[in-house]
CSV table of C-alpha atoms and ligand atoms in Angstrom, one decimal:
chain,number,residue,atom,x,y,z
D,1,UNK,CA,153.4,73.3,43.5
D,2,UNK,CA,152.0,70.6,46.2
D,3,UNK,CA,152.6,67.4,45.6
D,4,UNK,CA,148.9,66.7,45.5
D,5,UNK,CA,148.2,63.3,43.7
D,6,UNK,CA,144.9,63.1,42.1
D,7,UNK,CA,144.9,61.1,39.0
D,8,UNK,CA,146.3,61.4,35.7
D,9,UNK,CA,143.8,63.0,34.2
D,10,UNK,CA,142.8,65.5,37.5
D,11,UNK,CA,145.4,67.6,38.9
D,12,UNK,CA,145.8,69.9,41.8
D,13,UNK,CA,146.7,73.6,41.4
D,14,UNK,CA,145.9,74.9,44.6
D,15,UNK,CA,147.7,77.0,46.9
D,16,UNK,CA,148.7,77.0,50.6
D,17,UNK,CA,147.8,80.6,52.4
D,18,UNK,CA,150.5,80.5,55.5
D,19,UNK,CA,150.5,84.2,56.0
D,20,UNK,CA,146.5,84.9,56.8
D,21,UNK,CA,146.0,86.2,59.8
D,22,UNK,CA,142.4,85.8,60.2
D,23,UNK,CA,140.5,83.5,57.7
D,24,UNK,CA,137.1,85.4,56.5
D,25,UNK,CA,138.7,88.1,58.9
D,26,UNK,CA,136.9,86.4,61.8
D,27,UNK,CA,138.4,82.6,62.4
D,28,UNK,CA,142.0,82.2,63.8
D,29,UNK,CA,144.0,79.7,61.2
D,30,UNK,CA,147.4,78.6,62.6
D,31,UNK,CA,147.9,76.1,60.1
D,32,UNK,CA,146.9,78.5,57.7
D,33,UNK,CA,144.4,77.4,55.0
D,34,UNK,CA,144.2,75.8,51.0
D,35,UNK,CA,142.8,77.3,48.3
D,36,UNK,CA,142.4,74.0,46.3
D,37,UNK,CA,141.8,74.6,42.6
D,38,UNK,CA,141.8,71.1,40.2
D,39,UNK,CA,142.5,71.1,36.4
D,40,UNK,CA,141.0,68.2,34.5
D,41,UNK,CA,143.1,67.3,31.2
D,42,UNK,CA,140.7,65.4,28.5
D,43,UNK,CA,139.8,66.3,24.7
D,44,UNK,CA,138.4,69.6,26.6
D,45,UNK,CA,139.9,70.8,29.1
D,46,UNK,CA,138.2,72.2,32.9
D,47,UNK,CA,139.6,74.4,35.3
D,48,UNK,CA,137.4,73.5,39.0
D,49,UNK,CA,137.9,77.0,40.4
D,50,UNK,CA,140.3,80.0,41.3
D,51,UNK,CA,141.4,80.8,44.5
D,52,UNK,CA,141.9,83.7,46.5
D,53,UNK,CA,143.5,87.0,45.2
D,54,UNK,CA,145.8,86.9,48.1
D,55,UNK,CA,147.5,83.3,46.0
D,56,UNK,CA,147.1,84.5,42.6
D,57,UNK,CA,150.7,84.3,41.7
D,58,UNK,CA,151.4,81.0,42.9
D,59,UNK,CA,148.0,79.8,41.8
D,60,UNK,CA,148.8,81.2,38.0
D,61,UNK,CA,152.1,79.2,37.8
D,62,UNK,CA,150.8,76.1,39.3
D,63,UNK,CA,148.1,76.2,36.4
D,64,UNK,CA,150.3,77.3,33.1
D,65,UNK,CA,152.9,74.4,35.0
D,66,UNK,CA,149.4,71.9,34.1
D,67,UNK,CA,148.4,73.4,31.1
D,68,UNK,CA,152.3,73.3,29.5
D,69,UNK,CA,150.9,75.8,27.1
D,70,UNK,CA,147.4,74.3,26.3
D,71,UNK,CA,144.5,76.5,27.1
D,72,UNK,CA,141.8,75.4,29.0
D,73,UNK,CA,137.9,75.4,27.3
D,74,UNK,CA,136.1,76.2,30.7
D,75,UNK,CA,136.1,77.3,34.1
D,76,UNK,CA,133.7,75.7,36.6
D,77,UNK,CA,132.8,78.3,39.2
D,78,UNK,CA,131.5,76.0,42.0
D,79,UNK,CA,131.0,78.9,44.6
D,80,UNK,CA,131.3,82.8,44.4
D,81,UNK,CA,132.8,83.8,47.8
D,82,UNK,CA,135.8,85.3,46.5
D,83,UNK,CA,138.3,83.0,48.7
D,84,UNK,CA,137.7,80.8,45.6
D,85,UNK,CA,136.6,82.9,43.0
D,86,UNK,CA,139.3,85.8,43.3
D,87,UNK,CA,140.8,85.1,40.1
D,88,UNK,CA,137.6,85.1,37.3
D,89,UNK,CA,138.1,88.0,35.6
D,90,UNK,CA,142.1,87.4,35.6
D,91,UNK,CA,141.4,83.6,33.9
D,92,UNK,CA,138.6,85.1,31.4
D,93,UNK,CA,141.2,87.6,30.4
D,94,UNK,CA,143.9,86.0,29.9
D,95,UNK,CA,141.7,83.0,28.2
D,96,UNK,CA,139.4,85.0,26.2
D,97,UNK,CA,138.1,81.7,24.4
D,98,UNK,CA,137.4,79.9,27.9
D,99,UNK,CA,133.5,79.6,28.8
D,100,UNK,CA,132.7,80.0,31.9
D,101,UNK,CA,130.3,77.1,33.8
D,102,UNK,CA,128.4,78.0,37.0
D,103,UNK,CA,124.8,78.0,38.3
D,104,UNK,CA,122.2,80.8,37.2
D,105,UNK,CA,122.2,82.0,40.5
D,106,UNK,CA,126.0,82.7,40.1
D,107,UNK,CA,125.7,84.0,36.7
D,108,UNK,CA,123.2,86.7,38.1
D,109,UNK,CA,125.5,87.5,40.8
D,110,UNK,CA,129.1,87.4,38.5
D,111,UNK,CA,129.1,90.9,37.7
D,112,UNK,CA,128.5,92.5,41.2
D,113,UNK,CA,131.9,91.2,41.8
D,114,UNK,CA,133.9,91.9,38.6
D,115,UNK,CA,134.1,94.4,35.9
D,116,UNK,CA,134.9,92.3,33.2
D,117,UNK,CA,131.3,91.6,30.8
D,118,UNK,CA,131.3,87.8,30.5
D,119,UNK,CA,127.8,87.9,29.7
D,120,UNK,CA,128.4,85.8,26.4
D,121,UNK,CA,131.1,83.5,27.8
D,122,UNK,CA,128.9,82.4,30.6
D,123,UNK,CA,127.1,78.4,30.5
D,124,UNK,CA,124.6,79.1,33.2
D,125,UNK,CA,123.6,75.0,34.3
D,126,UNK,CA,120.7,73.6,36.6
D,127,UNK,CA,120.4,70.5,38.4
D,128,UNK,CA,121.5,67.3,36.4
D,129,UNK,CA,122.9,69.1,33.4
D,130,UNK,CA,126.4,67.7,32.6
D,131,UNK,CA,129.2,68.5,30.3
D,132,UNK,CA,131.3,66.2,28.9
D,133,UNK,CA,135.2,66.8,28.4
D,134,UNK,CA,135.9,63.6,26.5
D,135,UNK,CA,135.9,60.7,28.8
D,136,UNK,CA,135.2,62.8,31.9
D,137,UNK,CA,131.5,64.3,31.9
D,138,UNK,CA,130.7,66.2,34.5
D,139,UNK,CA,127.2,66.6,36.2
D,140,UNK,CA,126.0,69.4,37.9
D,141,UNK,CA,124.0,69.2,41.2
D,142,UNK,CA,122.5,72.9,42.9
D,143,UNK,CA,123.8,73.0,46.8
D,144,UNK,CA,122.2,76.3,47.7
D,145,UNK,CA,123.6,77.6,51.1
D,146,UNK,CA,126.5,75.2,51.2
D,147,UNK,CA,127.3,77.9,51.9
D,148,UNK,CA,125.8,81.0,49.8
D,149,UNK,CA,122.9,80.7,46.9
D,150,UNK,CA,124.3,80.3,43.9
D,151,UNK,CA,126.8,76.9,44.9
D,152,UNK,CA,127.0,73.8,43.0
D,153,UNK,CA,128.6,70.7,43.2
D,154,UNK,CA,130.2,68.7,40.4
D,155,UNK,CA,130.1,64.9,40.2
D,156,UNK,CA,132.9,63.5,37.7
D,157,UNK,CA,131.3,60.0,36.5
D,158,UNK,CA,134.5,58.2,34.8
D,159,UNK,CA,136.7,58.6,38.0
D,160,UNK,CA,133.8,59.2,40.4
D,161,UNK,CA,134.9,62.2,41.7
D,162,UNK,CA,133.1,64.7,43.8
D,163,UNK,CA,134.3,68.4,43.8
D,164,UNK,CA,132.5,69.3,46.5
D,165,UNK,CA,133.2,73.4,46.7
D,166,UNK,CA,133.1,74.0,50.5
D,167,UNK,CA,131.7,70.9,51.9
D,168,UNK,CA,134.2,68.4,53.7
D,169,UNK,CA,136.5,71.4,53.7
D,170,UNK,CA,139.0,72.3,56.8
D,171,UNK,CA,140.9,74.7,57.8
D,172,UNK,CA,145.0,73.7,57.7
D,173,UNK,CA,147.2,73.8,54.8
D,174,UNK,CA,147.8,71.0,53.6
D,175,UNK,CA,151.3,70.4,54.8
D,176,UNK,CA,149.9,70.3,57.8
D,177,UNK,CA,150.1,67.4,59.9
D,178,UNK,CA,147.2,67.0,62.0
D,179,UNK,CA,143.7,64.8,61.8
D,180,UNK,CA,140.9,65.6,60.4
D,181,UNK,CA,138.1,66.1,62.3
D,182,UNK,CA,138.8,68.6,64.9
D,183,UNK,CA,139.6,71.3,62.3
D,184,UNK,CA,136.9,69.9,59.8
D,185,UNK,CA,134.4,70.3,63.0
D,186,UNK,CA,135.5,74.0,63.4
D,187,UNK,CA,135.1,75.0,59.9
D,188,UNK,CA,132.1,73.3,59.2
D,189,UNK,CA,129.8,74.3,62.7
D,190,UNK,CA,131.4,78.1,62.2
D,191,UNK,CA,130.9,78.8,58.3
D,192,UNK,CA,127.9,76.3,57.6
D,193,UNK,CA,126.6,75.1,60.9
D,194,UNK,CA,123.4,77.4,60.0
D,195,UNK,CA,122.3,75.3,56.9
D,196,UNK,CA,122.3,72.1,58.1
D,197,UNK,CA,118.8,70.9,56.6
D,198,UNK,CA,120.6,72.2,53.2
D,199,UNK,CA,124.0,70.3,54.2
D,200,UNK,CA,121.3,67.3,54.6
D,201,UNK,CA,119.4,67.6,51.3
D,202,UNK,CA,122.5,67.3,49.6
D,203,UNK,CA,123.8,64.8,51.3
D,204,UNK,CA,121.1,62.8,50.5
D,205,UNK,CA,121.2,63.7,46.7
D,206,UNK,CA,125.0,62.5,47.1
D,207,UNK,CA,123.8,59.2,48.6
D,208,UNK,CA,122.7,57.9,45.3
D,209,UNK,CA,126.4,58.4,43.7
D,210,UNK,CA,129.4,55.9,44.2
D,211,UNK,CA,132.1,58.4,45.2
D,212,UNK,CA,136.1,57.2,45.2
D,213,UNK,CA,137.0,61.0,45.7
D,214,UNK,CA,136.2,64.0,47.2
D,215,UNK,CA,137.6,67.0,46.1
D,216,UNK,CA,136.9,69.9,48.2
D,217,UNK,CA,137.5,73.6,48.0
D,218,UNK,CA,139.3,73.9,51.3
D,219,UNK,CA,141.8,70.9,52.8
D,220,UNK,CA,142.6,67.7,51.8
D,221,UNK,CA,141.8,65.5,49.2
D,222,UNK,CA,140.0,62.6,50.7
D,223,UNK,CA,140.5,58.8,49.0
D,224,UNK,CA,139.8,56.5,51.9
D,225,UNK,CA,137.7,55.5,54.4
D,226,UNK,CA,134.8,58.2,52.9
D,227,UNK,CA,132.1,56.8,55.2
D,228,UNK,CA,134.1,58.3,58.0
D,229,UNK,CA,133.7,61.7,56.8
D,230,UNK,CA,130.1,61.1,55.6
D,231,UNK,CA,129.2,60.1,59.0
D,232,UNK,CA,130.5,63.6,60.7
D,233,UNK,CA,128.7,65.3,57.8
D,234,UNK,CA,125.8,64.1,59.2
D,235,UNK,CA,126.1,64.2,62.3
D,236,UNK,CA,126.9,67.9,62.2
D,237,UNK,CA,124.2,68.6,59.8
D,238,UNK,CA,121.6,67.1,61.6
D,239,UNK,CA,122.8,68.5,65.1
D,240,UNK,CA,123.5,65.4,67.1
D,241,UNK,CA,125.8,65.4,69.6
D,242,UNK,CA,129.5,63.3,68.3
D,243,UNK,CA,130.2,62.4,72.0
D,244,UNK,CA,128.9,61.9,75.7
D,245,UNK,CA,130.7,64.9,78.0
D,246,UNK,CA,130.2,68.5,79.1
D,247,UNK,CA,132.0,71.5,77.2
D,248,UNK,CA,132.3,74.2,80.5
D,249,UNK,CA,132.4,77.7,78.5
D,250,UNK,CA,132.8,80.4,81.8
D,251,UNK,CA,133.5,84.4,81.6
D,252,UNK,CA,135.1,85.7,84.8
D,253,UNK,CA,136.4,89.3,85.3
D,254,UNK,CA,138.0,88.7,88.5
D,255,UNK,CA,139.0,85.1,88.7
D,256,UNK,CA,135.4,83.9,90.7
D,257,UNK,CA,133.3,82.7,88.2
D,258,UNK,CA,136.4,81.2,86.4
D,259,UNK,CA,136.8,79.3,89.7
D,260,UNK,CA,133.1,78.2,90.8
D,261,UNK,CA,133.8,76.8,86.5
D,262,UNK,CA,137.1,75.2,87.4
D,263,UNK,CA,135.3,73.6,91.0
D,264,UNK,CA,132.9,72.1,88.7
D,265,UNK,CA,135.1,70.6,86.1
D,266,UNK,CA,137.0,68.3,89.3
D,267,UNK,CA,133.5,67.7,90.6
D,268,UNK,CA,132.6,66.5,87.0
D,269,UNK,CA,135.5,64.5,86.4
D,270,UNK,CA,135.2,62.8,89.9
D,271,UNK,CA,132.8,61.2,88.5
D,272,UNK,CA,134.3,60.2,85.3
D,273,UNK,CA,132.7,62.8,82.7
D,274,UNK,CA,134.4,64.2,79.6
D,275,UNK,CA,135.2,67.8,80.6
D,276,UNK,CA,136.3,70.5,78.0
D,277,UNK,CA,136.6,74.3,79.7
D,278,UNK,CA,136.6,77.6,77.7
D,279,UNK,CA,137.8,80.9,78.9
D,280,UNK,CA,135.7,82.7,77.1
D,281,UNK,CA,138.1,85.8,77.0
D,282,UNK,CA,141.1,84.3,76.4
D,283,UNK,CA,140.3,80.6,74.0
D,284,UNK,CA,139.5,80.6,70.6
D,285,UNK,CA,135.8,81.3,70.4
D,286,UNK,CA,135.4,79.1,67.4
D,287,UNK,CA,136.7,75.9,69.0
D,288,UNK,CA,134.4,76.6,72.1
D,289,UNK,CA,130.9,76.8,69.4
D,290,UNK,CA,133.0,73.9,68.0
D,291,UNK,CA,133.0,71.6,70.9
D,292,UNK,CA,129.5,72.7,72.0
D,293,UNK,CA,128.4,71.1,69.3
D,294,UNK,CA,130.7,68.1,69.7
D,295,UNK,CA,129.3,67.0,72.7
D,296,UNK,CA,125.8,66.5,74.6
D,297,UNK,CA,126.0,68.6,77.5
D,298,UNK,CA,127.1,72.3,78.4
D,299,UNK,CA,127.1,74.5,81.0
D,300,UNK,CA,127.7,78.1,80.9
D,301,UNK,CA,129.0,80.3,83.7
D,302,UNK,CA,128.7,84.2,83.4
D,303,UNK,CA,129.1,87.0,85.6
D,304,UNK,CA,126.4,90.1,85.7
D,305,UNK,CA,128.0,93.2,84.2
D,306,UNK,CA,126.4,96.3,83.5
D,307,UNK,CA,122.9,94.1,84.2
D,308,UNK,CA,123.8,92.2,81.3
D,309,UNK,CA,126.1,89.6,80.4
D,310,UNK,CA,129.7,89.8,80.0
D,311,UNK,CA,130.4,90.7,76.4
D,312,UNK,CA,132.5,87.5,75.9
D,313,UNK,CA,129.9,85.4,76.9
D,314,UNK,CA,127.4,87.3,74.7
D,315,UNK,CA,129.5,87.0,72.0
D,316,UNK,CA,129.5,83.3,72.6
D,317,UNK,CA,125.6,82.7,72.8
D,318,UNK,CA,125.2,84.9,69.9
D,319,UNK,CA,127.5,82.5,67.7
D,320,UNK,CA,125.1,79.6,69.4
D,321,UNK,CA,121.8,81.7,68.4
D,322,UNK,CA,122.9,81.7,64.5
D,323,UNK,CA,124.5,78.3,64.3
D,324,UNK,CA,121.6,76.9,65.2
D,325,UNK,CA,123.1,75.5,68.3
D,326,UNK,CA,120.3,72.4,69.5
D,327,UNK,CA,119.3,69.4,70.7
D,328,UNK,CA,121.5,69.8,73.9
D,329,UNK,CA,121.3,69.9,77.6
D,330,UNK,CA,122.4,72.7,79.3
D,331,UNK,CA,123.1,74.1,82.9
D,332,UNK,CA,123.8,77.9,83.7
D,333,UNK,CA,126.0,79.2,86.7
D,334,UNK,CA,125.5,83.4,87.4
D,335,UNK,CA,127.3,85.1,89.4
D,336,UNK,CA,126.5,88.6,90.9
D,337,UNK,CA,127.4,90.5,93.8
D,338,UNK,CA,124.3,92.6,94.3
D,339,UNK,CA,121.8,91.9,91.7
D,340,UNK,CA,122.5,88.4,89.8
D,341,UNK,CA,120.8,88.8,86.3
D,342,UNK,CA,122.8,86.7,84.2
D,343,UNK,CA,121.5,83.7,84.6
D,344,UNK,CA,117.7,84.8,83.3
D,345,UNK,CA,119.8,86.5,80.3
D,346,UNK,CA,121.4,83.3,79.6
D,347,UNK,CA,118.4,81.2,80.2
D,348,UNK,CA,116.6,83.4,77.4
D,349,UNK,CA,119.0,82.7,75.2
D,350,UNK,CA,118.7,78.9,75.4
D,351,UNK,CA,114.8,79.0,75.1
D,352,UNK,CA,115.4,80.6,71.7
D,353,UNK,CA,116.8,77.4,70.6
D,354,UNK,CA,115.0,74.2,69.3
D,355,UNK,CA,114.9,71.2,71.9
D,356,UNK,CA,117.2,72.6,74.4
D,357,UNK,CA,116.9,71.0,78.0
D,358,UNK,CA,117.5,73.6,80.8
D,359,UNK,CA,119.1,71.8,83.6
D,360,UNK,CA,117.8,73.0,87.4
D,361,UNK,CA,118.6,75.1,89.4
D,362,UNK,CA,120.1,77.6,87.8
D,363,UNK,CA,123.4,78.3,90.0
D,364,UNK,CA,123.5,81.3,91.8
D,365,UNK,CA,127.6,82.5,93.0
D,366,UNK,CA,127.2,85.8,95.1
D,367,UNK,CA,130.8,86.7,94.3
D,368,UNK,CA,132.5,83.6,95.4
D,369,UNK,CA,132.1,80.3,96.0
D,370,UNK,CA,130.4,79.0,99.3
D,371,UNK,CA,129.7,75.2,100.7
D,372,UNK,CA,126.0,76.5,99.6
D,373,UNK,CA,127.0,77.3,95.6
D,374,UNK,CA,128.6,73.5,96.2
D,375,UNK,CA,125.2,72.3,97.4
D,376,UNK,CA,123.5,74.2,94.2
D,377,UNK,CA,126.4,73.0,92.0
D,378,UNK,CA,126.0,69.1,92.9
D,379,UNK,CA,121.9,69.4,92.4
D,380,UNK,CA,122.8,71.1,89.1
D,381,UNK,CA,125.3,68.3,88.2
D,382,UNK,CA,123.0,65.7,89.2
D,383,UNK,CA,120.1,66.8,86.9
D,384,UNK,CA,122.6,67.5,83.9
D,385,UNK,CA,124.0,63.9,84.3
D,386,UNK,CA,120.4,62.6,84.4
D,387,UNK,CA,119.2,60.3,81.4
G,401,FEO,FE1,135.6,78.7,51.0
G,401,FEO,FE2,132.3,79.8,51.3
G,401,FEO,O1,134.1,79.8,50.7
């Protein structure tokens, strides 16, 4: 089991998943991913989550290794998805006296994903109920669509803990060594960058709590330095930019577009601008939405295929569309050989979006760069660097 220290009361029984290949079968994880499941140890006794079938074994000993043959009284389901909740029916079976606590909205969903009956084990709870253990109590706050329906939060009162289910999550196991925020950016703007006025509301309910600990579903366990992490939450939730710079995310089939892109990244950082590029085809698509979040500025450069877009590119807006990419400015380079369209395809895609600032012109490349695409390129680059 990892050495995770929580307290002597709260202990970790989560498990490291080194072996996924893609995490919700769409989000590249090197690092591989936790699966963090606590146990709290009082007069009662509170298991905060399964984890994913995939960890079930491991997951299994690492609780009967905490419970050294007690048997816990409840299991507080915090979220459905079954990356956490994977192991329900095996912990009601083989604790048949166990309750199980979760929100109504869970309790109405439980069954669509199991085919055990729990119907009289369950303690459905709303906002502000709490349950006491002993000397722990916990109290129950609703955070719908962080990130499905039926999730809540729990708020531990004696060691002012929050078990946050997927919120200040990341992606990494947690032997990993690497910081924070650049994997806690891409899991958060990928899985819940859609609900950030719900991210918000609980935030603010959170604001009225003195937190020492947050224990999320996903990542580590964070002790110090929690206005840091606050902060980002924020920030991510309410769609403002982390940093001044332009994130360059290009398609090319041939190499043209990808070097009218690479042109403008040395004209940018001539002038001492924070330049991140994305080959669409080949980077990680979620660290590209990631970073176009992270900073103010973006341009996009796109070749016309089939009088659309290139599908990479597509794919890319789309991901912006339903992450409710805003508040921005952006500049679009098309290229085209005999009919340019991508740039009015790209352009409607941006005035779909809330407070976006189209940056003009538009960049026209008829195949390759010329000294008159450099002309277009430097107007372009003077109005995106433009308070
Ligand atoms: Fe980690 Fe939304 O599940």
């Amino acid at each position: 089991m990892k050495d995770v220290i929580i307290s002597d009361a709260v202990k970790y029984v989560g498990v490291d998943d080194k072996t996924i290949d893609l995490f919700e079968s769409q989000y590249k994880v090197p690092n591989g991913v936790s699966y963090n499941s606590y146990v709290i140890l009082d007069e009662k006794i509170a298991v905060m989550d399964t984890v994913d079938k995939r960890a079930t074994a491991e997951w299994m000993d690492n609780l009967e290794a905490v419970l050294n043959g007690k048997m816990p009284d409840y299991l507080v389901v915090s979220h459905l998805e079954p990356d956490h909740a994977g192991n329900i029916q095996l912990f009601a079976e083989k604790y048949p006296d166990a309750k199980v606590v979760l929100s109504a909205k869970a309790a109405a969903m439980l069954n669509q994903f199991f085919t055990i009956d729990l119907a009289q084990r369950m303690i459905a709870v709303k906002e502000g109920d709490t349950l006491s253990l002993g000397t722990h109590t916990l109290h129950f706050m609703m955070a719908p669509m962080v990130h499905w329906p039926e999730v809540m939060v729990e708020y531990e009162s004696s060691e002012k803990i929050l078990f946050s289910a997927d919120g200040f999550g990341k992606f990494g196991a947690l032997d990993t060594e690497e910081e924070w925020t650049a994997e806690a950016r891409r899991y958060f703007i990928n899985i819940v960058g859609k609900y950030g006025t719900q991210v918000q509301n609980l935030l603010k309910k959170a604001s009225g709590l003195d937190i020492q600990t947050i224990c999320p579903l996903h990542g580590p366990i964070l002790k110090d330095n929690l206005g840091f992490y606050i902060e980002k939450y924020l920030k991510w939730s309410g769609y403002e930019p982390e940093e001044e710079g332009v994130v360059i995310a290009y398609a090319s089939i041939h190499g043209n577009t990808a070097g009218a892109a690479k042109k403008l990244e040395e004209m940018l950082k001539e002038k001492g601008v924070s330049v991140v590029s994305y080959d669409l085809a080949r980077d990680d698509l979620a660290e590209a939405v990631a970073d176009a979040y992270r900073f103010d500025k973006l341009v996009v450069a796109c070749p016309t295929y089939d009088a659309s877009l290139f599908p990479c590119m597509e794919d890319f807006l789309y991901h912006l569309k339903i992450k409710a990419y805003q508040n921005r400015k952006v500049a679009i380079m098309e290229n085209g050989s005999w009919a340019p369209m991508s740039g009015k395809l790209m352009r409607a895609y941006f005035e779909g979006m809330k407070n976006i600032t189209i940056c003009e012109p538009i960049v026209t490349i008829k195949s390759t760069v010329k000294p008159e695409t450099i002309a277009a390129m430097e107007e372009m680059t003077e109005a995106l660097l433009t308070k």
